[in-house]
CSV table of C-alpha atoms in Angstrom, one decimal:
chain,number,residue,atom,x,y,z
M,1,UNK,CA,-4.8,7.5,-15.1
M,2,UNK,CA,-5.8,11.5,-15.2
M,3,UNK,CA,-8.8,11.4,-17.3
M,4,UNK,CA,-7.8,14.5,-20.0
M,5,UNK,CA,-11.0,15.2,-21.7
M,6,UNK,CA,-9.5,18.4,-23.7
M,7,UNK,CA,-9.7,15.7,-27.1
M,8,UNK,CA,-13.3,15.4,-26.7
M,9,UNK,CA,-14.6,18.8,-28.1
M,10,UNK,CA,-12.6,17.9,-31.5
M,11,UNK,CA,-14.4,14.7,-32.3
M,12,UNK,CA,-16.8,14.7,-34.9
M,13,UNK,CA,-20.0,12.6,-35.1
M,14,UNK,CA,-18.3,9.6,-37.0
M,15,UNK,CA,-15.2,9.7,-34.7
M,16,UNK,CA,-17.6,8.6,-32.2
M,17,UNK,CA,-19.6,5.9,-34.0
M,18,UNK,CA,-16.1,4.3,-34.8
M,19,UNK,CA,-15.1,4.5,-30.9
M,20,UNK,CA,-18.6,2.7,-30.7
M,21,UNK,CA,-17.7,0.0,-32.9
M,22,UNK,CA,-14.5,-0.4,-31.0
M,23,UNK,CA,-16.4,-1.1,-27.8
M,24,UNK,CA,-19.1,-3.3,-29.8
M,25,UNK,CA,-16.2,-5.4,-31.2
M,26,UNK,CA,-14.3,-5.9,-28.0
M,27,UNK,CA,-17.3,-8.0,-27.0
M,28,UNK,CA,-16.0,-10.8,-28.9
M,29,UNK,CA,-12.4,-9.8,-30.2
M,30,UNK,CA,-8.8,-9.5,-28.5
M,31,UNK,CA,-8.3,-7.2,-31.5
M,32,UNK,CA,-11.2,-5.5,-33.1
M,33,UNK,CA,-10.6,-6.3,-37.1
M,34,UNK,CA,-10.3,-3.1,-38.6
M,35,UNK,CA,-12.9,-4.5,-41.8
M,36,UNK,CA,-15.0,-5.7,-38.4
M,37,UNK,CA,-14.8,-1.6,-37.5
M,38,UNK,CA,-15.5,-0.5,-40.7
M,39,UNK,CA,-18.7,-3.2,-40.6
M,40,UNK,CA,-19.9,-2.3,-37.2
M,41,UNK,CA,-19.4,1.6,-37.8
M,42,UNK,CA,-21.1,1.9,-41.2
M,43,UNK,CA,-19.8,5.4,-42.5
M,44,UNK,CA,-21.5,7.1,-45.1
M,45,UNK,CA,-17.6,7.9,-46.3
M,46,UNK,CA,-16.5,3.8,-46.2
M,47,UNK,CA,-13.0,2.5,-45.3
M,48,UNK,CA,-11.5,5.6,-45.9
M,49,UNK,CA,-13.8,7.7,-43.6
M,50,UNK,CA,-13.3,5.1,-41.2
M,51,UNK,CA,-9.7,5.2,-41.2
M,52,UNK,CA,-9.2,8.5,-40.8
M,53,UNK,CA,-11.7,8.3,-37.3
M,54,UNK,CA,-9.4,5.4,-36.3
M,55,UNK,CA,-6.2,8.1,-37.0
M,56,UNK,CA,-7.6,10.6,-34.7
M,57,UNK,CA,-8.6,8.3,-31.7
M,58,UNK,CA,-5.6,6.4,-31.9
M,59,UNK,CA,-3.4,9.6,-31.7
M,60,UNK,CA,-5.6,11.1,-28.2
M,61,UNK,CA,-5.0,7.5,-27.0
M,62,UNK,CA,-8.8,6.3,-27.1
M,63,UNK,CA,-7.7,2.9,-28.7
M,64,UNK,CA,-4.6,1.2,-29.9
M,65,UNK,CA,-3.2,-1.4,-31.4
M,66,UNK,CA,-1.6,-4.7,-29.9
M,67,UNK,CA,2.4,-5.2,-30.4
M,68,UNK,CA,3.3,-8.4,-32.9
M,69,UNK,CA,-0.5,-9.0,-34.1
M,70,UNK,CA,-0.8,-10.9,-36.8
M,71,UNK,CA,-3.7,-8.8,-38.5
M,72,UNK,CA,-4.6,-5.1,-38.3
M,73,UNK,CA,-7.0,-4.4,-35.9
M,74,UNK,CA,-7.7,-2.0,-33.0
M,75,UNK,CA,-8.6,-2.5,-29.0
M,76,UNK,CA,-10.1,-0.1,-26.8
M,77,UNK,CA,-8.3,1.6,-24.2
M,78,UNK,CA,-9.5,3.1,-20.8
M,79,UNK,CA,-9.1,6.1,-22.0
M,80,UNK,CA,-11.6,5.4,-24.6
M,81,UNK,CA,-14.2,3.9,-22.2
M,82,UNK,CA,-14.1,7.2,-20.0
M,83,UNK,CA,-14.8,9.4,-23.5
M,84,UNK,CA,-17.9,6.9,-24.1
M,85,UNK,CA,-19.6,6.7,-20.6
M,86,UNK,CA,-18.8,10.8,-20.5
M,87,UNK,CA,-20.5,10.9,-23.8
M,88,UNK,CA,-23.6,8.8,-23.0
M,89,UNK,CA,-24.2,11.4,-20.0
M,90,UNK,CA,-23.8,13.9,-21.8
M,91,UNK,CA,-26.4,13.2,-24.4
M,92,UNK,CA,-28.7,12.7,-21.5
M,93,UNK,CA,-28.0,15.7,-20.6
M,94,UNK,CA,-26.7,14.2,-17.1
M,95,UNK,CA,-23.4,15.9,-17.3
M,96,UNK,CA,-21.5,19.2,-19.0
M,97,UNK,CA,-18.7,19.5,-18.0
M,98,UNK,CA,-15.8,18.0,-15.7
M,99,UNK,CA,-13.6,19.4,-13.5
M,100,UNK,CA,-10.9,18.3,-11.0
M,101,UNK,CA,-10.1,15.0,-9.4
M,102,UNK,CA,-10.9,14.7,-5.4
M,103,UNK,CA,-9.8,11.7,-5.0
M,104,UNK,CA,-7.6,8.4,-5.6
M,105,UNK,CA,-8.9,5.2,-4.4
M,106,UNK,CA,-7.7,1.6,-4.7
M,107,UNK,CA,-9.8,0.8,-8.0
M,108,UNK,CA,-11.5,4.2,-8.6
M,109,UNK,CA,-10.9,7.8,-9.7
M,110,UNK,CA,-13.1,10.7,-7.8
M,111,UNK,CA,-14.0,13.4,-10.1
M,112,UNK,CA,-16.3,16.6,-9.6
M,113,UNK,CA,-18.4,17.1,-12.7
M,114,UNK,CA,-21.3,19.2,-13.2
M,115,UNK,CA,-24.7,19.6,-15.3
M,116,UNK,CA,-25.7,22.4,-17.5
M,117,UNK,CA,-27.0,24.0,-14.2
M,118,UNK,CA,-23.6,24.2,-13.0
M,119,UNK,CA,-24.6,21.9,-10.2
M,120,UNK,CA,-22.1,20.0,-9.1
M,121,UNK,CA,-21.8,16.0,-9.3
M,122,UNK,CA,-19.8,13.3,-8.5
M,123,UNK,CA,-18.5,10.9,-10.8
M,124,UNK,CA,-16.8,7.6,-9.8
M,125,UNK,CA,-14.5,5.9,-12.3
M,126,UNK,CA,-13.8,2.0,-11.5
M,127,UNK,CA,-10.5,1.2,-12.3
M,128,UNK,CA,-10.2,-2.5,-11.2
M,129,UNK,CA,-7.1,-3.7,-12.1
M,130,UNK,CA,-5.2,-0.5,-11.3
M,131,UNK,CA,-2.7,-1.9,-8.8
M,132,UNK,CA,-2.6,-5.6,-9.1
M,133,UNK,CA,-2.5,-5.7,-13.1
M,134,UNK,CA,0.4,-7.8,-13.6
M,135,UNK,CA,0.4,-9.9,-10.2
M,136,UNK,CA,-3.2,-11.0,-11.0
M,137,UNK,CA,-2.5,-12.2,-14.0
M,138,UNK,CA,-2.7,-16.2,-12.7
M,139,UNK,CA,-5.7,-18.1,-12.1
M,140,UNK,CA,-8.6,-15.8,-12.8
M,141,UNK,CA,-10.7,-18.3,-13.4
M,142,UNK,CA,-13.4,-15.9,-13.5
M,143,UNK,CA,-12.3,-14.9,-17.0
M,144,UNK,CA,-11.6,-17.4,-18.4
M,145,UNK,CA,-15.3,-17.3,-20.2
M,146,UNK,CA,-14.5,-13.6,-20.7
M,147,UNK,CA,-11.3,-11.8,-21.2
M,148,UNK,CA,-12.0,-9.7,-24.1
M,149,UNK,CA,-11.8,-5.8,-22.4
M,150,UNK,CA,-11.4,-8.5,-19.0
M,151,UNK,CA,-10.7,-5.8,-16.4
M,152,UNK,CA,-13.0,-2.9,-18.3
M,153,UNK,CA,-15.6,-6.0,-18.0
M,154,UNK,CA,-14.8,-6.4,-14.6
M,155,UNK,CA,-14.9,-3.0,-13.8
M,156,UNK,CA,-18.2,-2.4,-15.3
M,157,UNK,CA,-19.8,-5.1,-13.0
M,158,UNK,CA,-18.1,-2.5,-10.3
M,159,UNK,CA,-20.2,0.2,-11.2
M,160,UNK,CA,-23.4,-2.0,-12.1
M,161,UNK,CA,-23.0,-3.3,-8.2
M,162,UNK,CA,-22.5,0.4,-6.7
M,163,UNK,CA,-25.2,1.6,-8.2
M,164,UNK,CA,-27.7,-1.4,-7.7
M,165,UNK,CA,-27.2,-0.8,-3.7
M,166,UNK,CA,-26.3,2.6,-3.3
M,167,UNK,CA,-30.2,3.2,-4.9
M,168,UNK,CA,-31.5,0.2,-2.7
M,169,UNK,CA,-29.5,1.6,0.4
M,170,UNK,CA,-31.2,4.8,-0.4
M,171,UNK,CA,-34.8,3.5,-0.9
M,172,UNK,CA,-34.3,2.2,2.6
M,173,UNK,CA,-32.9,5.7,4.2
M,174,UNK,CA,-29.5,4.6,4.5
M,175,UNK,CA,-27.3,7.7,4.9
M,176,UNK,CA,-25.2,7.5,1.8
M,177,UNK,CA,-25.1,9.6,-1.6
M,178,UNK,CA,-27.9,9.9,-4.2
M,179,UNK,CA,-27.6,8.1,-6.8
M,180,UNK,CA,-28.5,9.7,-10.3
M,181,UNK,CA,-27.0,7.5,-13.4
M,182,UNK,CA,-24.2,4.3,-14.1
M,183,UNK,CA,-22.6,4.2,-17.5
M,184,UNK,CA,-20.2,1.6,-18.8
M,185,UNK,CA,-17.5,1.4,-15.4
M,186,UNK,CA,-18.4,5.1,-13.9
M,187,UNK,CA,-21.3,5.8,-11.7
M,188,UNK,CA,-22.9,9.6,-11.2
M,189,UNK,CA,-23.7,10.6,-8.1
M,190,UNK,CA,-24.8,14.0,-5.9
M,191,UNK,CA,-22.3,15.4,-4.0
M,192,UNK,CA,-22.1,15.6,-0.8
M,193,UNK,CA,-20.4,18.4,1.2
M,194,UNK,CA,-18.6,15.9,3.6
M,195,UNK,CA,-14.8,15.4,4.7
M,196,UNK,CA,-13.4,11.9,5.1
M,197,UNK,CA,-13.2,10.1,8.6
M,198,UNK,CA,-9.3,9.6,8.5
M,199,UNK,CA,-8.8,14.0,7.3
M,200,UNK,CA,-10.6,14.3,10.9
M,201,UNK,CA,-8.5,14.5,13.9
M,202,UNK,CA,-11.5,15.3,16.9
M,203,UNK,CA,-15.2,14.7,17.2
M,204,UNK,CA,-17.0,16.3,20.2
M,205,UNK,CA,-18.2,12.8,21.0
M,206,UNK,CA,-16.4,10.4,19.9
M,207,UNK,CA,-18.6,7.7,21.6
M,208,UNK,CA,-21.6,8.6,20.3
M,209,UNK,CA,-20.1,8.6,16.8
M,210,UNK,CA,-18.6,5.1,17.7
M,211,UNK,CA,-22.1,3.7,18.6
M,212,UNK,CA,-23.6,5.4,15.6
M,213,UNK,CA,-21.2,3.5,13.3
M,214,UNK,CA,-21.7,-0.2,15.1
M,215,UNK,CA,-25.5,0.5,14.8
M,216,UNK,CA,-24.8,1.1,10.7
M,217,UNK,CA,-22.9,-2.1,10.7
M,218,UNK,CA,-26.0,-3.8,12.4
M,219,UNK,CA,-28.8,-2.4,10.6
M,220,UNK,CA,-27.0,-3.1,7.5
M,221,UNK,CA,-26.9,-6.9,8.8
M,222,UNK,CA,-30.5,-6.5,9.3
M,223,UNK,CA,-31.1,-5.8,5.8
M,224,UNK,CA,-28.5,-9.0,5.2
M,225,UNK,CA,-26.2,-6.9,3.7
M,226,UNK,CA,-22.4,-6.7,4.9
M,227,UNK,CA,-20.3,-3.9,3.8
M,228,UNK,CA,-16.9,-5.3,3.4
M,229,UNK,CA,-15.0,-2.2,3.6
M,230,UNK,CA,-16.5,-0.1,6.4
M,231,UNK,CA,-13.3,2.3,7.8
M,232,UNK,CA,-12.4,5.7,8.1
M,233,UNK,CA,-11.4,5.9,4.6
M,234,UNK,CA,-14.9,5.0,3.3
M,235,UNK,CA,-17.0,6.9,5.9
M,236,UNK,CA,-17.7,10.4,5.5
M,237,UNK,CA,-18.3,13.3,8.1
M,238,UNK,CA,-21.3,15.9,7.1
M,239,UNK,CA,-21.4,18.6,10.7
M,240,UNK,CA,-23.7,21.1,10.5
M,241,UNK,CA,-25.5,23.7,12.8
M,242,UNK,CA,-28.9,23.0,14.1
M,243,UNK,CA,-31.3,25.1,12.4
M,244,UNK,CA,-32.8,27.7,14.8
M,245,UNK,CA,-36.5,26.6,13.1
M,246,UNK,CA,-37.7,22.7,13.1
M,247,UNK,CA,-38.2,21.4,9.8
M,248,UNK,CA,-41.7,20.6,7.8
M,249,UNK,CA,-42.9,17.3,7.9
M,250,UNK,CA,-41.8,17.0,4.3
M,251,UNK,CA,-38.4,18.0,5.6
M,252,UNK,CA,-37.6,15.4,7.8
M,253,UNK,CA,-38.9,12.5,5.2
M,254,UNK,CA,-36.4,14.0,3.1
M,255,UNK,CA,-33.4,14.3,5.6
M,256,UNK,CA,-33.5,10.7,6.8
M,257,UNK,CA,-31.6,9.2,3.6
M,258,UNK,CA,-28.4,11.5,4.1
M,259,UNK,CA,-28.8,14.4,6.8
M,260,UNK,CA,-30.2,12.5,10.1
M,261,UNK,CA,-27.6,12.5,12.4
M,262,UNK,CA,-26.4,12.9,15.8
M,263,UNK,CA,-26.7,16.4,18.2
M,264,UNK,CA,-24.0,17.8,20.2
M,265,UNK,CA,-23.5,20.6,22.4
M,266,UNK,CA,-20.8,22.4,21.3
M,267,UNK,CA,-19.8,26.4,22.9
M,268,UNK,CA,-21.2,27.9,19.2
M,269,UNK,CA,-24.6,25.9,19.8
M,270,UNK,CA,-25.9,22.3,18.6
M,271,UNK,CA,-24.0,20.5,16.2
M,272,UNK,CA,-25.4,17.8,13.7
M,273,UNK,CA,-22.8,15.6,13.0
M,274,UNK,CA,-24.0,12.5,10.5
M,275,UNK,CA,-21.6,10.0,9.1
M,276,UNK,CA,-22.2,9.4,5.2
M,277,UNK,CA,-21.4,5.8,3.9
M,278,UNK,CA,-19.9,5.3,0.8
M,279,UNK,CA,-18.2,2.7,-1.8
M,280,UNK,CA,-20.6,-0.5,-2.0
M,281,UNK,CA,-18.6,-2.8,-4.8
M,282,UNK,CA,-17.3,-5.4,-2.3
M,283,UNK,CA,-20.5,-5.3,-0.2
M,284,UNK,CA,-21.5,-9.1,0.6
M,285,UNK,CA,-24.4,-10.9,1.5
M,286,UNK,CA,-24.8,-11.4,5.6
M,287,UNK,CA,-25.7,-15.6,4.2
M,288,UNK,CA,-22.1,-15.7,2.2
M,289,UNK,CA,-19.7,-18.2,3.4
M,290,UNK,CA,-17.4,-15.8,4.6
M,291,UNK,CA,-19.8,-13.8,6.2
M,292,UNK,CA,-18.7,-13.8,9.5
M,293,UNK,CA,-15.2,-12.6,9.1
M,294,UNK,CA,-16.4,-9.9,6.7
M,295,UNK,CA,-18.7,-9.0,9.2
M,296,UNK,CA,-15.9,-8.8,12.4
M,297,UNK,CA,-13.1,-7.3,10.2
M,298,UNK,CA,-15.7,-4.2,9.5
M,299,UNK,CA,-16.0,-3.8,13.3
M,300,UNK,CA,-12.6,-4.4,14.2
M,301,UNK,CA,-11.7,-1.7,11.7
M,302,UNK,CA,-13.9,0.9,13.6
M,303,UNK,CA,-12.6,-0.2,16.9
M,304,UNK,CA,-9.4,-0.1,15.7
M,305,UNK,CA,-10.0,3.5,14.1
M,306,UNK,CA,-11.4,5.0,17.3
M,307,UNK,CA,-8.8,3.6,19.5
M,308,UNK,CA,-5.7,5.0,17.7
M,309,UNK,CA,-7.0,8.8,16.3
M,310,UNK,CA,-9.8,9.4,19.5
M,311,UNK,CA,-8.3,7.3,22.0
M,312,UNK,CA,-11.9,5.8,22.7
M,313,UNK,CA,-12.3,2.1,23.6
M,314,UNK,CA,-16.1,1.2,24.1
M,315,UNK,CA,-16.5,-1.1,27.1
M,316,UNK,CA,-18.9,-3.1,25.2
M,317,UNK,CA,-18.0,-6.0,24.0
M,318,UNK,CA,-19.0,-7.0,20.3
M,319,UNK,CA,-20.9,-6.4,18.5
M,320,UNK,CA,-20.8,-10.3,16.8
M,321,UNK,CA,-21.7,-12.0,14.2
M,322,UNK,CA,-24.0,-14.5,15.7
M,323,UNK,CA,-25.7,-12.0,17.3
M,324,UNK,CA,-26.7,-10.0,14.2
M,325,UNK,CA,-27.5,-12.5,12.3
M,326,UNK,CA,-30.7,-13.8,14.4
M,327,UNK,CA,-31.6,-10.0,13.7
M,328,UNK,CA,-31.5,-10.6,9.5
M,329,UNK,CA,-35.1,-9.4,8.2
M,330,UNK,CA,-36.6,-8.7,12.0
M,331,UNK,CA,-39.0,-6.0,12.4
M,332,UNK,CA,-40.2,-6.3,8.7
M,333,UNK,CA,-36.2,-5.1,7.2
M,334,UNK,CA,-36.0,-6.0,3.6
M,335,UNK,CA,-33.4,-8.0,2.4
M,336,UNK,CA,-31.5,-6.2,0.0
M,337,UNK,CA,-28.9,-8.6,-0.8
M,338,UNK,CA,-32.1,-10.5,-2.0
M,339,UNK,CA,-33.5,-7.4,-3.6
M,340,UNK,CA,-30.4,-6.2,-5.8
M,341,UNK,CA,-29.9,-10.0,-7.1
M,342,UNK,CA,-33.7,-9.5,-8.4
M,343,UNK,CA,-32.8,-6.5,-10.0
M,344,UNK,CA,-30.9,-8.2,-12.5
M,345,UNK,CA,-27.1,-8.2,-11.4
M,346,UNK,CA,-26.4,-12.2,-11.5
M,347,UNK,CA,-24.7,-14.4,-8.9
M,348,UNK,CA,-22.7,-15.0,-12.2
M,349,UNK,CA,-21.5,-11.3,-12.2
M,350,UNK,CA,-21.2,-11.4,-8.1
M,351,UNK,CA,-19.0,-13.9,-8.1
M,352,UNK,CA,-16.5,-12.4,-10.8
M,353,UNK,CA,-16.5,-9.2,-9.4
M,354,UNK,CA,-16.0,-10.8,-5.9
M,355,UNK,CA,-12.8,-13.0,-7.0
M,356,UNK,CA,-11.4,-10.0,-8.2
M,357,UNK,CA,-11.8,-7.4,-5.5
M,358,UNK,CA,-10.8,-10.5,-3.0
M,359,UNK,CA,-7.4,-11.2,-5.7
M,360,UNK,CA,-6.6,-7.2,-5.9
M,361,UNK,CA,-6.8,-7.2,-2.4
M,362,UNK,CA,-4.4,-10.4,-1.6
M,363,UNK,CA,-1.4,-9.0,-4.2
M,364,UNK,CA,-1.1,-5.5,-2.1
M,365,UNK,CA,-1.2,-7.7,0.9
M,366,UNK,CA,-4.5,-6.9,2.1
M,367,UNK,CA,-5.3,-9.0,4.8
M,368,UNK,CA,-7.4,-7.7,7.9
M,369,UNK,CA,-6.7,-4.6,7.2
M,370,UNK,CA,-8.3,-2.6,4.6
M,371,UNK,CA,-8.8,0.8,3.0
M,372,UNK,CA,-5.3,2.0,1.6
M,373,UNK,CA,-4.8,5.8,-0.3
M,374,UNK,CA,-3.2,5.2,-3.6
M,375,UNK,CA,0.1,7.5,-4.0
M,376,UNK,CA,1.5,8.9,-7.3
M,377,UNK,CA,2.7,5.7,-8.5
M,378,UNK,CA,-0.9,4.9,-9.5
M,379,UNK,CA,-0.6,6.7,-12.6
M,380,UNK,CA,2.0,5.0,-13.7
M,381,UNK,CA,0.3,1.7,-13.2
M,382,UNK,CA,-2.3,2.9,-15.0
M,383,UNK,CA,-0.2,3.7,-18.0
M,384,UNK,CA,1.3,0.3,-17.9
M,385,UNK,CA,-2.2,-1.5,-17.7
M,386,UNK,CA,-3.2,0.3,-20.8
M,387,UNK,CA,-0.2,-0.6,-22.3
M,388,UNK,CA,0.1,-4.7,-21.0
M,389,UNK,CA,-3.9,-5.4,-21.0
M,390,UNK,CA,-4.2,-9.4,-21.7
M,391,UNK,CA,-7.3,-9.9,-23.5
M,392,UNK,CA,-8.7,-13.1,-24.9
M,393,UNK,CA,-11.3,-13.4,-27.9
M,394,UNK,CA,-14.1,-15.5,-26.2
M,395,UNK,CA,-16.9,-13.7,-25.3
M,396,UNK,CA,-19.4,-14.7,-22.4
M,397,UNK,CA,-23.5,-14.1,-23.4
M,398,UNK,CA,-24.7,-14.7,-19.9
M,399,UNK,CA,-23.1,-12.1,-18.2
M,400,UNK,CA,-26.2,-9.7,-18.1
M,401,UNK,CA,-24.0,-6.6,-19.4
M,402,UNK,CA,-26.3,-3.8,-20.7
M,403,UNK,CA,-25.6,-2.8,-24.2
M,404,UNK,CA,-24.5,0.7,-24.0
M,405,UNK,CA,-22.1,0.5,-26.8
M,406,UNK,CA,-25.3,-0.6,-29.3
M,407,UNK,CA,-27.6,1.2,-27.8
M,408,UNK,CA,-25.3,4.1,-28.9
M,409,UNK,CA,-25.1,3.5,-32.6
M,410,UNK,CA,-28.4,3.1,-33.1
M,411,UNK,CA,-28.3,6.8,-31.1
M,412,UNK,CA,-26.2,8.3,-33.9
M,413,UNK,CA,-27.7,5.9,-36.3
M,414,UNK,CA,-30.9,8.0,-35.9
M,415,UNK,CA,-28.9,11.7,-35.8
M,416,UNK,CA,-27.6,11.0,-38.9
């Protein structure tokens, strides 16, 4: 779905704490009771007030109401997830103002955004459940404990994962983008001024780019971390021309996280060509039980890759699987597969989020290969998740969600 946020400059203050409620009562309700609403809400102007909020955010498409049910209640929509997490950044005064969307992944929307600066950002949208809706319907077991807002729960844990190891890959010097926030299913991010691998037709050197990539995949394995998803649609190109003066010393500590990357000779003078790693929900432990063909499907993507757009085959065998996992937590390498489960996302929440992304992956026929553009249709599966979402009322207390939705009443609780 497009996210249209033209309806967000007309809602008022109460619109917004009913939206809230919404969100607060999905928690535990296929259908949010609207006397539940008016409850969780608490309008100075009662029912009535409340009503009339639920009018306007029904009409823009922020909530709606079931087919058939057998009482009158409301359920949140995508749409009216989007308005929340954009709100919550805004009040932090993370983000201003959106603009266009650069991109269309499998379970994600790309869109530039940017601060009251007018620096630009990037924010990433999950949107599990996109393509696979209706043919993933059967034996989710992992929501069975949890299908109230099941995919917008699902997603969430999406964006909770990105962010955990995109600010532990970071920490580490890991070239991939900077972190800032995560709200509800999004997560913001700096932009980088990069193209995708597969937009890129020649490299000077497409060998040294190839070993530059295996030795990601390896050093990642040294950390025990696996990426999942590592081809040319989730690898980014930043080239850039050698600076005629060498940087400070405070420089280069800088540059190692995102602009380290490889020299070549080129008839204009020394180009710095560094590949940018991105999209971390499907990233897997180097210990899990299907570590190893996680492992050799990321490098047989590459290989693959470089074969058919550069023509290059390396001579080396490998790398495999056995090999880099003697190398786990060598030369002092922390283990960041250990170190994002400490920071509070749950083998609970891995595993739920993993069943999924494996399930999406399976119903588009996903085997080996991996990393497939969306096309147009997309938006109309969108419209007919919205419209077909199967939610349940039992709610799960252990999965480790943060409360964003509370923690914004009590936010407008305190404005009023």
């Amino acid at each position: 779905m497009k996210l249209d946020t033209k309806a967000m400059r007309h809602l008022a203050a109460e619109d917004w704490r009913v939206l809230t409620a919404v969100e607060i009562g999905s928690k535990n309700h296929e259908l949010v009771p609207t006397p539940l609403i008016e409850s969780i809400a608490k309008l100075r102007g009662g029912s009535s007030r409340v009503h009339k909020s639920i009018s306007a955010l029904a009409k823009v498409g922020l909530i709606a109401r079931l087919k058939e049910a057998k009482y009158d209640g409301y359920r949140l929509t995508y749409g009216g997830l989007d308005y929340l997490a954009l709100h919550t950044y805004a009040s932090r005064k993370e983000l201003y103002s959106v603009g266009n969307r650069i991109g269309v992944g499998k379970e994600s929307d790309i869109l530039v955004v940017a601060d009251d600066s007018g620096t630009q950002r990037v924010l990433k949208i999950h949107r599990l459940g996109r393509i696979s809706f209706r043919t993933v319907k059967a034996n989710r077991d992992y929501l069975r404990r949890r299908q109230g807002g099941s995919w917008m729960y699902l997603s969430r844990l999406a964006a909770e994962k990105e962010y955990a190891f995109m600010r532990a890959l970071r920490d580490e010097g890991f070239p991939v983008p900077q972190p800032i926030a995560q709200s509800r299913h999004t997560v913001l991010m700096h932009l980088v001024e990069a193209f995708p691998l597969r937009h890129i037709s020649v490299v000077p050197d497409p060998a040294a780019l190839y070993g530059e990539l295996i030795s990601m995949i390896l050093r990642l394995a040294r950390h025990g971390l696996i990426h999942g998803d590592f081809n040319e649609f989730n690898i980014l190109i930043k080239a850039e021309r050698m600076k005629e003066e060498p940087s400070s010393e405070k420089g280069k500590e800088v540059e190692t996280a995102e602009e380290k990357g490889k020299e070549v000779e080129t008839a204009e003078g020394k180009l710095v060509i560094t590949p940018i790693l991105i999209d971390f929900p499907q990233m897997v432990s180097m210990d899990h039980q299907n570590a190893e063909m996680y492992f050799d499907r990321d490098v047989n993507c590459v290989k693959r890759f470089f074969e058919s757009r550069f023509h290059f085959v390396s001579t080396q065998p490998g790398p495999f699987f056995k090999d880099a996992k003697k190398t786990v937590g060598r030369d002092g390498a922390k283990r960041l597969d250990a170190a994002v489960e400490a920071s509070g996302f749950s083998k609970k929440a891995l595993k739920d989020l993993e069943a999924a992304i494996r399930e999406q992956q399976e119903a588009r026929g996903e085997h080996a290969d991996s990393g497939e553009e969306l096309d147009d249709k997309s938006e109309d599966e969108d419209q007919d998740q919205d419209q077909d979402q199967d939610e349940n009322s039992e709610s799960n207390e252990d999965d480790g969600d943060r409360d964003d939705g509370e923690e914004e009443v009590q936010r407008l609780t305190n404005q009023k």
